Structures are given as structure tokens and as C-alpha cells.
mmCIF file of C-alpha atoms and ligand atoms in Angstrom:
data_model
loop_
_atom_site.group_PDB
_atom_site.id
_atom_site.type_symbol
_atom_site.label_atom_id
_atom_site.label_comp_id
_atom_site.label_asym_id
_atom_site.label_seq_id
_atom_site.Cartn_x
_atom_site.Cartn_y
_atom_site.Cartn_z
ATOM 1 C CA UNK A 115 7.212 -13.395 -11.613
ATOM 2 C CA UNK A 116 4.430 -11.324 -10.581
ATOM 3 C CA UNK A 117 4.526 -7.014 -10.194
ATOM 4 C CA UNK A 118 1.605 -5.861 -7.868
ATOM 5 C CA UNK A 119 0.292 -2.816 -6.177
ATOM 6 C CA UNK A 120 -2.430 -3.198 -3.718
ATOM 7 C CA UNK A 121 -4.238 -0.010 -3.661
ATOM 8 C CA UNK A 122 -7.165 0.629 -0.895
ATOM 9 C CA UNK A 123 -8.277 2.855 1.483
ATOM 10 C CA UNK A 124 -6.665 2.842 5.045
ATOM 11 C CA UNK A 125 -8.941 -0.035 6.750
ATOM 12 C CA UNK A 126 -9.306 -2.113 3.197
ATOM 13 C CA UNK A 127 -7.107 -4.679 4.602
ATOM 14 C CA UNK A 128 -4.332 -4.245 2.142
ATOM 15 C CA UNK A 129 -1.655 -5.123 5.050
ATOM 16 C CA UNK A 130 -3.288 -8.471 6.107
ATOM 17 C CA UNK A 131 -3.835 -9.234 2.175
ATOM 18 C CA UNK A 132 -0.339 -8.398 1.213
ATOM 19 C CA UNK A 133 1.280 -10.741 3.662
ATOM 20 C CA UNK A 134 -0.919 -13.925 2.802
ATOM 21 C CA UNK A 135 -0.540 -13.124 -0.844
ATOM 22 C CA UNK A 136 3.244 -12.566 -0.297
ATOM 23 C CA UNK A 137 3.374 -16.133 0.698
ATOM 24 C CA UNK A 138 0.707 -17.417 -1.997
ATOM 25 C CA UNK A 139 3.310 -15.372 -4.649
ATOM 26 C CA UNK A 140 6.105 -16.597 -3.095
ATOM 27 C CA UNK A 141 7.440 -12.447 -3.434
ATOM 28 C CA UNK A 142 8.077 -9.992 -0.986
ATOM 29 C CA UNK A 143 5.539 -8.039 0.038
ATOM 30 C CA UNK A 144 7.048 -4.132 0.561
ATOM 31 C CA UNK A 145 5.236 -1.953 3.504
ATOM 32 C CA UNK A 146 6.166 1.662 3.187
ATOM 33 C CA UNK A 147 3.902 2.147 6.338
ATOM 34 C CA UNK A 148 5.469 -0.496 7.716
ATOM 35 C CA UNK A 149 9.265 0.619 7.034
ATOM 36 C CA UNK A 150 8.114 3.975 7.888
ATOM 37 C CA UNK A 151 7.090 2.943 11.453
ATOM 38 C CA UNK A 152 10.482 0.770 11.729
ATOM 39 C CA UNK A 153 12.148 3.755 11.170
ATOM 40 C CA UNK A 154 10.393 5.824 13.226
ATOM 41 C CA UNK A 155 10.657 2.756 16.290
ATOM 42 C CA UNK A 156 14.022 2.936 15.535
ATOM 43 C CA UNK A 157 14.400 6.243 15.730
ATOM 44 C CA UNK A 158 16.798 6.887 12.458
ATOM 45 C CA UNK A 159 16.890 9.689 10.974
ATOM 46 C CA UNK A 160 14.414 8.730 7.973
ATOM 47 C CA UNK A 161 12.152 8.013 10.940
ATOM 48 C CA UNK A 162 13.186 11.358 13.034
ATOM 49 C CA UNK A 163 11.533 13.248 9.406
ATOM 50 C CA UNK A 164 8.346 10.682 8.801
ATOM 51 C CA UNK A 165 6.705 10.968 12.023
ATOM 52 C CA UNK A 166 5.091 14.380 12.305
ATOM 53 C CA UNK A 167 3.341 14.018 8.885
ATOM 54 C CA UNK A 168 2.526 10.048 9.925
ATOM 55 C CA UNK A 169 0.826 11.547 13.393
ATOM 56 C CA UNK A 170 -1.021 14.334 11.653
ATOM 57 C CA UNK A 171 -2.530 11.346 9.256
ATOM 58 C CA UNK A 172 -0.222 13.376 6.246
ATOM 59 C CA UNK A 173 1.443 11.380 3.291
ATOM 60 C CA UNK A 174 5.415 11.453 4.088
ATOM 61 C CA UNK A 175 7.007 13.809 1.279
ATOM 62 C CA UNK A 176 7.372 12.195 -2.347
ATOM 63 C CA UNK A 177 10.744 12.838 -2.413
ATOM 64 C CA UNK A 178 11.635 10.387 1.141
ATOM 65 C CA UNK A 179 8.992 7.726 0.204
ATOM 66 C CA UNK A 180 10.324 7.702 -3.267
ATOM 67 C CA UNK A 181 14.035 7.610 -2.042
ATOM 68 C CA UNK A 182 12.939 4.680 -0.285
ATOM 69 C CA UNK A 183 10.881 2.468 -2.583
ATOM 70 C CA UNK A 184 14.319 2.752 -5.087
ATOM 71 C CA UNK A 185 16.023 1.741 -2.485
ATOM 72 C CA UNK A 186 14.019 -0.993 -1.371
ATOM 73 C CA UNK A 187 13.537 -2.791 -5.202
ATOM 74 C CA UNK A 188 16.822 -2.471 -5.895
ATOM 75 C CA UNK A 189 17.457 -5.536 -3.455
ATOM 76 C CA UNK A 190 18.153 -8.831 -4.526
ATOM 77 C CA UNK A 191 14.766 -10.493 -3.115
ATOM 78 C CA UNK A 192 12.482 -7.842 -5.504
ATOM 79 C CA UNK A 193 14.167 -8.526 -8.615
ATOM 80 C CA UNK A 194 11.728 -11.455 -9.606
ATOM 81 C CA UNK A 195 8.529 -9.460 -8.146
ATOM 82 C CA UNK A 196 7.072 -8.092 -5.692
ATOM 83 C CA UNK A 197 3.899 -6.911 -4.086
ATOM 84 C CA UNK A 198 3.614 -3.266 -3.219
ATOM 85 C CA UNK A 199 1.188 -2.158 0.204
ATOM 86 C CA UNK A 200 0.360 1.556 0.619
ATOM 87 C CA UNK A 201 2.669 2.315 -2.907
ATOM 88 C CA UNK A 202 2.127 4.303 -5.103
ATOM 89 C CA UNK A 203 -0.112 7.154 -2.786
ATOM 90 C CA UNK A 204 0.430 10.055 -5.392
ATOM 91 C CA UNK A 205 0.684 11.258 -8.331
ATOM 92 C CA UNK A 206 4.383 11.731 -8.098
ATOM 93 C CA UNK A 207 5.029 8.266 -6.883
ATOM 94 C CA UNK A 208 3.348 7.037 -9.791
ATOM 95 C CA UNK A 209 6.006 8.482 -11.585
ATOM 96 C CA UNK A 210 8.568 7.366 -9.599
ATOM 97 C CA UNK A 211 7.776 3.962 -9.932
ATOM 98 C CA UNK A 212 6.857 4.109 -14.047
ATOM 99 C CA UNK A 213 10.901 5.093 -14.021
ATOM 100 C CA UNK A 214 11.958 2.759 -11.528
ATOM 101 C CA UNK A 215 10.709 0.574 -13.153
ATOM 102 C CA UNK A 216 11.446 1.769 -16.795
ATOM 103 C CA UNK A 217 15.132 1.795 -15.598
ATOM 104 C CA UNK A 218 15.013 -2.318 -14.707
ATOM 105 C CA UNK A 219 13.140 -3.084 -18.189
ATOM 106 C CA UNK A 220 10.058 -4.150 -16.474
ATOM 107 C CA UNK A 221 6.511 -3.638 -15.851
ATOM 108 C CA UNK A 222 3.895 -3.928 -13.816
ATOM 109 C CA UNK A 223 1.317 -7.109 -14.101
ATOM 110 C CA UNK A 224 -1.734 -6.196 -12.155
ATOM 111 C CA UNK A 225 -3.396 -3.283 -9.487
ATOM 112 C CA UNK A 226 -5.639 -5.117 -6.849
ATOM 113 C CA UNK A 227 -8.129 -2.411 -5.658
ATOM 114 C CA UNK A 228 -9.415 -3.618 -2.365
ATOM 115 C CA UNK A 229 -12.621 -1.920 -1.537
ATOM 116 C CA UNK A 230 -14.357 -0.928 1.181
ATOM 117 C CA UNK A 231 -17.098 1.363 2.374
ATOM 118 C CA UNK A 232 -16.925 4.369 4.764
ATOM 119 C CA UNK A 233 -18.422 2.735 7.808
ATOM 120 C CA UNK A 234 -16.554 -0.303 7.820
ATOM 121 C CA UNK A 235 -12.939 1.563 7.165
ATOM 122 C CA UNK A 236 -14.055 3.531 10.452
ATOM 123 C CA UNK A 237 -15.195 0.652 12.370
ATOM 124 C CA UNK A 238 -12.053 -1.913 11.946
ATOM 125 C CA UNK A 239 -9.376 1.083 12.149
ATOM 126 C CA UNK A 240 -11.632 2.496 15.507
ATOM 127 C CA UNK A 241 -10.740 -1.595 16.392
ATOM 128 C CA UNK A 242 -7.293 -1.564 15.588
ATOM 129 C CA UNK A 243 -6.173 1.276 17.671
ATOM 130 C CA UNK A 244 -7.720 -0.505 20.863
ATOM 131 C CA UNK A 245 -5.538 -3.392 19.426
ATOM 132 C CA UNK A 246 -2.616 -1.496 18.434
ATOM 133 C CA UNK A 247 -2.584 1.865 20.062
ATOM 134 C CA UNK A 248 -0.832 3.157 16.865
ATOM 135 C CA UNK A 249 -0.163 6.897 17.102
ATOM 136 C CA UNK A 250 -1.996 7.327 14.498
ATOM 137 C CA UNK A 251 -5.332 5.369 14.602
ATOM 138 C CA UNK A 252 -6.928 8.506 17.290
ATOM 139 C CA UNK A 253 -9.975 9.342 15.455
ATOM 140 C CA UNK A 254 -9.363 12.913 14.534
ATOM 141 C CA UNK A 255 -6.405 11.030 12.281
ATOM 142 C CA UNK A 256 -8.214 8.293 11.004
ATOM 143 C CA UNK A 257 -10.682 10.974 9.459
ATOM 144 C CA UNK A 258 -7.758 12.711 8.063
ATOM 145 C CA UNK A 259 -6.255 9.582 6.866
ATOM 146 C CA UNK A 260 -9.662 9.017 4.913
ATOM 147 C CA UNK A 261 -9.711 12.381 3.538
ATOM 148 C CA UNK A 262 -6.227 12.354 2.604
ATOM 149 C CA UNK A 263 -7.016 8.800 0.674
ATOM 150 C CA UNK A 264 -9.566 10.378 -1.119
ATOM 151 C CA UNK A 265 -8.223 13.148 -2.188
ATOM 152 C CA UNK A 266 -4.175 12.373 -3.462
ATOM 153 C CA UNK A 267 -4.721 7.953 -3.520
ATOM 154 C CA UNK A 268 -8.073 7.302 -4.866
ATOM 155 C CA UNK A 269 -7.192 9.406 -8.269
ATOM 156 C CA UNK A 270 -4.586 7.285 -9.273
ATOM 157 C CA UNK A 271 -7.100 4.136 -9.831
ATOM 158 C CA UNK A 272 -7.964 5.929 -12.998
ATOM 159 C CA UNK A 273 -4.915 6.307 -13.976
ATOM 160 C CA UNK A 274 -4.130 2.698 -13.801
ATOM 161 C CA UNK A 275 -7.542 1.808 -14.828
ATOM 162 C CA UNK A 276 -6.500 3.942 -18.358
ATOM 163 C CA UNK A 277 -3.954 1.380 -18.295
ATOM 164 C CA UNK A 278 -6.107 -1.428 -18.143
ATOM 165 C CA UNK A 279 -4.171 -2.938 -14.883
ATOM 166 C CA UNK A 280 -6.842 -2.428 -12.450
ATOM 167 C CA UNK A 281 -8.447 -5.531 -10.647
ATOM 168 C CA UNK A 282 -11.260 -4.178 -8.282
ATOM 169 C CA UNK A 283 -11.825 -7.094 -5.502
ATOM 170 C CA UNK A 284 -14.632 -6.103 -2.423
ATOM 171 C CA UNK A 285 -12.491 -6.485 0.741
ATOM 172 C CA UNK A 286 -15.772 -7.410 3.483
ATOM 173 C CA UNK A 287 -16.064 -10.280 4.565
ATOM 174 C CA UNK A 288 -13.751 -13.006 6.265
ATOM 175 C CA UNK A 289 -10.061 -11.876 5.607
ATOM 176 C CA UNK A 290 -10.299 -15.387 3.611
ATOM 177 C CA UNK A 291 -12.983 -14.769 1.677
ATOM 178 C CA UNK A 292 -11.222 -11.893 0.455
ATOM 179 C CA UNK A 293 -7.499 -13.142 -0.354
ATOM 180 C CA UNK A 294 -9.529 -16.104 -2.262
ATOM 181 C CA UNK A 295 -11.261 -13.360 -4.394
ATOM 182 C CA UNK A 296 -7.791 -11.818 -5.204
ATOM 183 C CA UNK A 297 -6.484 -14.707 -5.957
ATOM 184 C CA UNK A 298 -9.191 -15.730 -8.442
ATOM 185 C CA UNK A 299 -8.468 -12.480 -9.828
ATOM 186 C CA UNK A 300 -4.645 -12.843 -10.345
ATOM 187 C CA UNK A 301 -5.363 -16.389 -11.584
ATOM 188 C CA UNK A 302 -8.036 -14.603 -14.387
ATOM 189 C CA UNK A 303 -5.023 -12.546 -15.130
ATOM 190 C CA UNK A 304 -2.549 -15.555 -15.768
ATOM 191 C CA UNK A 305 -0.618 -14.721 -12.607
ATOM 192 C CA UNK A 306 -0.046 -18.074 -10.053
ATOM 193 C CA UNK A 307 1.967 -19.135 -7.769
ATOM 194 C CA UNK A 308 4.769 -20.630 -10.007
ATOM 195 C CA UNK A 309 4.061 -18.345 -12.990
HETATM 196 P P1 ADP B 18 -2.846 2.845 6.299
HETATM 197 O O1 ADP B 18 -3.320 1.830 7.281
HETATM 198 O O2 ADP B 18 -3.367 4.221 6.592
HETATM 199 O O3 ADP B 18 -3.013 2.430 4.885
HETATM 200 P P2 ADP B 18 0.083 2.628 6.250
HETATM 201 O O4 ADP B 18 0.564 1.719 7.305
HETATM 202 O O5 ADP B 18 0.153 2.145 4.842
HETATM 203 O O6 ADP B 18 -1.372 3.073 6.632
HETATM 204 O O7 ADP B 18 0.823 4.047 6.323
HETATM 205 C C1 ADP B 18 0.860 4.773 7.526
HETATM 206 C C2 ADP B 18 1.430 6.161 7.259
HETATM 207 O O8 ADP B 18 2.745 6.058 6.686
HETATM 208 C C3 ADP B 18 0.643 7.030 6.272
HETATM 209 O O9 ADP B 18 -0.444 7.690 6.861
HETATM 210 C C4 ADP B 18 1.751 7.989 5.807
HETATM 211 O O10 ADP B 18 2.016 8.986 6.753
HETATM 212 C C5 ADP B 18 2.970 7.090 5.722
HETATM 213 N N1 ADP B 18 3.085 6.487 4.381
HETATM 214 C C6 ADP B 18 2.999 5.171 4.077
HETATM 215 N N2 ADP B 18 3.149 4.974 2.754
HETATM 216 C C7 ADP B 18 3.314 6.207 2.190
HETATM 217 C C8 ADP B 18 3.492 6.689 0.877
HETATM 218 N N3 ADP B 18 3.519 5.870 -0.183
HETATM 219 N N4 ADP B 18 3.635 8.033 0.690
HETATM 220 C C9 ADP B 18 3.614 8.864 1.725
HETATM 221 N N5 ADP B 18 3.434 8.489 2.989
HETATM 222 C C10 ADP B 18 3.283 7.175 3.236
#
């Protein structure tokens, strides 16, 4: 029964990382970039809203991504955990979850801050829209994306840290290498595979 967030800068990995450890945890691991683009693919109307703030590199509005994350834990396959990727982004998420939480009588076990510096973000996103062609990997975006990290994400380590949930793990080096370093860090927290 594990609770995670895995908090990083767009690049960090935290996609890759969150479907190993899914697997590893044996819990879902719960995309909101991913069930943002889904919807957007899909073209529904949650989708029809997201995209012009996910092309401009903009955060989707609290109150949709919130709407959604509710949703989404309120399934059967989250009640004994789950790992969250690219949730909480703000301030008012945070909030959101404390209470959606709150409301099931749980909590959360652990924040796995993936790092990673400047350069390297640039360089493997700069890769992944060759790869990918997302719409929103055009480097104009990806600086926005950045900034936008910085300034509404990268706050809400401290709040978390104040918390004493905060597990920072360096995310360079072989993708690996890194989910072995969470891993030891979950593991120094008491959280396995079976616990
Ligand atoms: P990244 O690789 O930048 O971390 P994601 O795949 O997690 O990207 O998210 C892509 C886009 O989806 C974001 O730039 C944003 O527009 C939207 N999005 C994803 N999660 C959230 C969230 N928690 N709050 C607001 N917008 C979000």
C-alpha cells in the first residue's frame, strides 16, 4: 500500500520512472499529461478545453485537472495506492489532493523529487519531439514549460519538504540507474513491493 507523487521538472523522466515503478509497486501509475492528451486524441470535450493551454506549454485550469484526479482515485484499482506523474502542479492541487485524500482517511507515504539540470531537461525533451512530434515539445514551449515548472511546481517541494515527505533522487544517468535509486529510497522509507 504505497501513496506517491513523483514531482520533477518536464524532462526529469518522471513518465518513464512512473511506469517501471508502477510495476515494481504493483499500483497504478496516474498520468494527468497522459489522460490529458487521451482526451485531447480523442477529441472529448475535457480534451476540446485542455489543448490550447497544453500547446501554449500552460498548466490546464485547477478546477479541470482537479475534477479529474477525484475522478480518477475514486476507481477501484487506486484504492490500495497509487503513484501520481505530473500531480500535484500547484498550489491549489495540493489542496485538492490533502482533501481528496482527507475524505478517503488516508495519506500520503512519500514525494520522489527527480532532479535534473537545465541542459539536460532541454537536451532529452529537444530529443523527444524528433521522437514524438508532440505538439508541445517545439522549443518556444519547452522553454515555457520550464518556466512554468519553476515558477507554480517547483514551490510545492517545500511544502512537502515542511512535511517531511520529500525523497530527492538525481534522475541522470541510465533510466536504470535511476529507478534503482528510487527504489533504494522507497525501501529506506519502509515502502516495498508487498508492503
Ligand atoms: P511534462 O513532460 O511537461 O511533465 P506532462 O505530460 O506531465 O508533461 O503534461 C503535459 C501538459 O499537460 C502540461 O504542460 C499541462 O498543460 C497539462 N497538465 C498535465 N498535468 C497537469 C496538472 N497537474 N495541472 C495542469 N495541467 C497539467
Amino acid at each position: 500500500m504505497s501513496r506517491l507523487l513523483l514531482i520533477g521538472p518536464p524532462g526529469a523522466g518522471k513518465g518513464t520512472q512512473a511506469a517501471l515503478l508502477s510495476q515494481h509497486l504493483g499500483i497504478p501509475a496516474i498520468s494527468t499529461g497522459d489522460i490529458f492528451r487521451y482526451n485531447v486524441k480523442n477529441q472529448t470535450p475535457l480534451g476540446v478545453e485542455a489543448k490550447g493551454f497544453m500547446d501554449r506549454g500552460e498548466y490546464v485550469p485547477d478546477s479541470l485537472t482537479n475534477a479529474l484526479v477525484r475522478d480518477r482515485l475514486s476507481h477501484e484499482d487506486a484504492k490500495a495506492g497509487f503513484l501520481l506523474d505530473g500531480y500535484p502542479r500547484t498550489i491549489d492541487q495540493v489542496n485538492e489532493l490533502d482533501s481528496i485524500l482527507a475524505d478517503g482517511g488516508k495519506r500520503l507515504d512519500v514525494v520522489v523529487q527527480l532532479t535534473a539540470d537545465y541542459e539536460e531537461l532541454a537536451r532529452r525533451l529537444a530529443g523527444r519531439a524528433q521522437i514524438e512530434g508532440r505538439a508541445d515539445d517545439t522549443p518556444e514551449v519547452i522553454r515555457r514549460r520550464l518556466d512554468v515548472y519553476d515558477e507554480q511546481t517547483a514551490p510545492l517541494i517545500d511544502v512537502y519538504a515542511a512535511r517531511g515527505l520529500v525523497a530527492m533522487v538525481d534522475g541522470l544517468g541510465e533510466i536504470s540507474e535511476v529507478t534503482a535509486r528510487i527504489i533504494e529510497v522507497l525501501e529506506a522509507r519502509g515502502l516495498t513491493a508487498d508492503a
